[in-house]
Each structure stands twice: as C-alpha cells, then as structure tokens.
C-alpha cells in the first residue's frame, strides 16, 4: 500500500500530546502502532509530515543517513518559527555527518563508560550532601529543588567548568528554552543570555584554562569561540534538564508502584536494570525526535517524499509489544532485556548517557536507602506534570518521610 | 565467531561496553570502540550480539 501526504479533504491529524496517566504516553500511540505505524501528521508549525511509532521504524529513521537532523528540534504547541535557521554554531545535535562527527569526536572521550565510573564517587558525595541538607530541612520538601535538579546541575557545572553559583540564571534560561509555550521573544532572549554567559566563560578559559571540558576544548584549538559557545550551551542544558527529570519522575513512579519499589529496596543489585527500565518506561523526550528526508524514502510501504518531516516517537517505540514482548506497558524493575530508545538511536544517540546512568544510580540508590518511609506529600493528581516541556517530568514533587 | 568493527562509524556511545565488557572497551582519548577479543568464546555470543544490536551507529558486525 502506498500513501501520500494528507490532502485538504482529509481530516488533519496532529501528534498526540494528551496523557491519561502521568507515566504513560498518550493512548493514541498504541492505536497508531497497531494500525498506522507510519502515519501522516500535521505538525504545529503547519508542516505536513509523518509520525513513526514502532520500535524498529524509530531505529531505522534515526540511523539512516537519508534522514537529516538539520531541520531542528520539535516543539509541538510551540510558536511558529521559534527555532532559528540556520542553527547557532556548535549546535551539533542539528548537524549531519561529517560536520557532526567533528564535534562528536572532540567530546566522546569525556563521556566514556570508564570515565563516568571514575566520576561516581564524586557524584555520590554530591548526592550525600543534598540528602543531608534535605534531612536537616525535615519534610515536606520539593524533591526537584532539594535533590533532583541540584545533582545533575552540580555535576555538569563541575565537568564543564561552569560556576554553579550562577545557577539561578542559567537554570531559568534553560527552562525557558525547553518550555513549549515560550514566546519567540522569550526563547531568543533566553538563548541569547545563555550564549553570552558561556561566551564569557570561553574567553576566561582561554586566558586561564582550568581542569574541565570547556578548557580542554578551548586548548584543543579545534573550535572557534562561537562553536565553543554553542557546544557549552548545549551540554549545560542537556546535562541537567534531562537527568533532573529522570530522577524526580522515577522517584514518583516508584512511589506509585509500591511492589516495584519494595523489590528494588529488597535487592539493591537490581538498580542497574531498574535504571534502564525507568528510562524505557518513562521516556522523557516526550514528543520524539525530528528528522527530514533528504531524498524519497520508502518506509513500511509509505513513500516519504524528499523534504518531508518525520518524527520518531521514542516513548511509543519503548512501549512496542512487538519488541518488548513481556508487557511493556508495565514497569518491571527486574526486566532482563531492555534495549530501549530513551537516549535515541543513530549517530546522535545521547552523548551523556553514561553520565545520566551514573547519576541516576547514585541518586536513586542513596535516596531510597536514606529515606525508607519516603512518600508523596500531596495527592498524586496535584503533582504538576511537565506536559508543557520538551523534556517530560514534574515541575515540583512535594515529598515527606 | 568473528567480530568486525568500523571505527569510522563509532560514535563512542559506550553501549557495547555495557553489553559485553569482556569483548569491547573504549579508547580513553576519544571514546572510540576497542576490540579486546576479536574471536571470543562461543559463550559470549548472546552478549556480543546484544552489543551489535544496540550499537547506535551500526559499527559492529558479528560473523558467526
């Protein structure tokens, strides 16, 4: 069967965005996976394109060089034209090979499995300090501000060489950049402020290099100041928005799945697998990853025309019963095989994934051990969910113990 | 079993190290995959297959 782009006579389908359960992607994804795995969609900026929902197809789209990452970041519900074109220098998530390769190669040595394991004691120390402060405050506290956000933020600041003392401003700017309903002016202002901040740091590190990634990149002599700034902004945003939300949302999810929480408390050796399962189950890059076809591509019998936008849904792929045969709609911390798509796939697969794993393990292990009676301090339906953000999670998580 | 790797494709994600630590490692300087054992024992096959399947850059080929 061959489908073409939707015509004016067909009802326009838009990407599902409304959740009925805080931990599940919108229910429509299941229907799409079963009935229309490559579905014509109209996206918020008016572009016609395709939504891909099955595990195997998501991997195909993200690993096939005929699909380009240049078009930009998906912001459903966001205002039109909010992503500048061309992207700022150094924003390597919006580049294709070989341009992308040049940036990726400069950074991969900083995020290896071994390097992140060596970093674990330092992460554990940061985690313990946050838990001490939390315990001293007594409950209830907002777990996001007290724990989930400071950990990755402190770690990425340390790694990158960004002063954590400046966190209030860059955390606010970062949140504006990933918020869907930021106006184009707010978006540009936040991005400009972030670039100005990192640009000053780049200049400072050129004068006085220290022991951090930004200094090493400066000294490598491979990148212009503009490119260094773009890389710095990207790592700073990616370094804390994602992991902070995985820590907070994972905690909420475990508290709402007491049998799974009990299993994890009873056998801490399950933690490595539990982290993979939480990544799969929660899939916080909630609207998927956007690509553009560089030529006509056939996918599942559909002709995807050159120039068409394709959105690969990571959260839908991670619930695909064809791939995860054993009840993927359920959280199972003891699940044995979890090759999930939470970090994406292809050449853009998350550079910081080993750091994210190290932070999640350290944070969740210590939190569960330190607070055996941890519980939500408000009814579950009063927890403000991040439906309005590119990165899903909770805005706040009031907890007590 | 023979394992072929393509360093040019590797993006240093480290998924192969997580899947089969006895067979794959990463270079310290640039994170690129290092093959520790090009012809590992048959018992490693499930892990090696898993590593190849997970590699986001399709840089690992297993010849059985």
PDB file of C-alpha atoms in Angstrom, chain A residues 5-8 12-15 40-50 71 74-82 290 307-309 311:
ATOM      1  CA  UNK A   5       0.837  13.286   2.025  1.00  0.00           C
ATOM      2  CA  UNK A   6      -2.549  14.184   3.524  1.00  0.00           C
ATOM      3  CA  UNK A   7      -4.736  16.283   1.262  1.00  0.00           C
ATOM      4  CA  UNK A   8      -7.071  19.091   2.193  1.00  0.00           C
ATOM      5  CA  UNK A  12      -5.837  16.714   9.722  1.00  0.00           C
ATOM      6  CA  UNK A  13      -4.244  14.513  12.306  1.00  0.00           C
ATOM      7  CA  UNK A  14      -1.979  16.097  14.853  1.00  0.00           C
ATOM      8  CA  UNK A  15       0.582  14.426  17.066  1.00  0.00           C
ATOM      9  CA  UNK A  40       0.623  11.235   8.074  1.00  0.00           C
ATOM     10  CA  UNK A  41       0.535  14.127  10.532  1.00  0.00           C
ATOM     11  CA  UNK A  42       0.370  17.887  10.527  1.00  0.00           C
ATOM     12  CA  UNK A  43       2.743  19.471  12.986  1.00  0.00           C
ATOM     13  CA  UNK A  44       2.220  22.666  14.984  1.00  0.00           C
ATOM     14  CA  UNK A  45       4.315  24.785  12.661  1.00  0.00           C
ATOM     15  CA  UNK A  46       1.988  23.765   9.834  1.00  0.00           C
ATOM     16  CA  UNK A  47       4.417  21.329   8.239  1.00  0.00           C
ATOM     17  CA  UNK A  48       2.963  18.114   6.864  1.00  0.00           C
ATOM     18  CA  UNK A  49       4.945  15.048   7.727  1.00  0.00           C
ATOM     19  CA  UNK A  50       4.947  11.626   9.250  1.00  0.00           C
ATOM     20  CA  UNK A  71      15.727  20.787  10.393  1.00  0.00           C
ATOM     21  CA  UNK A  74      10.403  19.531  17.615  1.00  0.00           C
ATOM     22  CA  UNK A  75       8.334  21.893  19.707  1.00  0.00           C
ATOM     23  CA  UNK A  76       4.702  20.780  19.404  1.00  0.00           C
ATOM     24  CA  UNK A  77       2.417  23.527  20.598  1.00  0.00           C
ATOM     25  CA  UNK A  78       5.251  25.985  20.307  1.00  0.00           C
ATOM     26  CA  UNK A  79       5.022  29.127  18.241  1.00  0.00           C
ATOM     27  CA  UNK A  80       5.979  29.022  14.612  1.00  0.00           C
ATOM     28  CA  UNK A  81       9.497  29.849  13.652  1.00  0.00           C
ATOM     29  CA  UNK A  82      10.840  29.546  17.169  1.00  0.00           C
ATOM     30  CA  UNK A 290      12.533  15.150  14.351  1.00  0.00           C
ATOM     31  CA  UNK A 307      11.874  17.339   2.361  1.00  0.00           C
ATOM     32  CA  UNK A 308       9.163  15.725   4.495  1.00  0.00           C
ATOM     33  CA  UNK A 309       9.471  15.944   8.232  1.00  0.00           C
ATOM     34  CA  UNK A 311       9.005  12.425  13.880  1.00  0.00           C
TER      35      UNK A 311
END
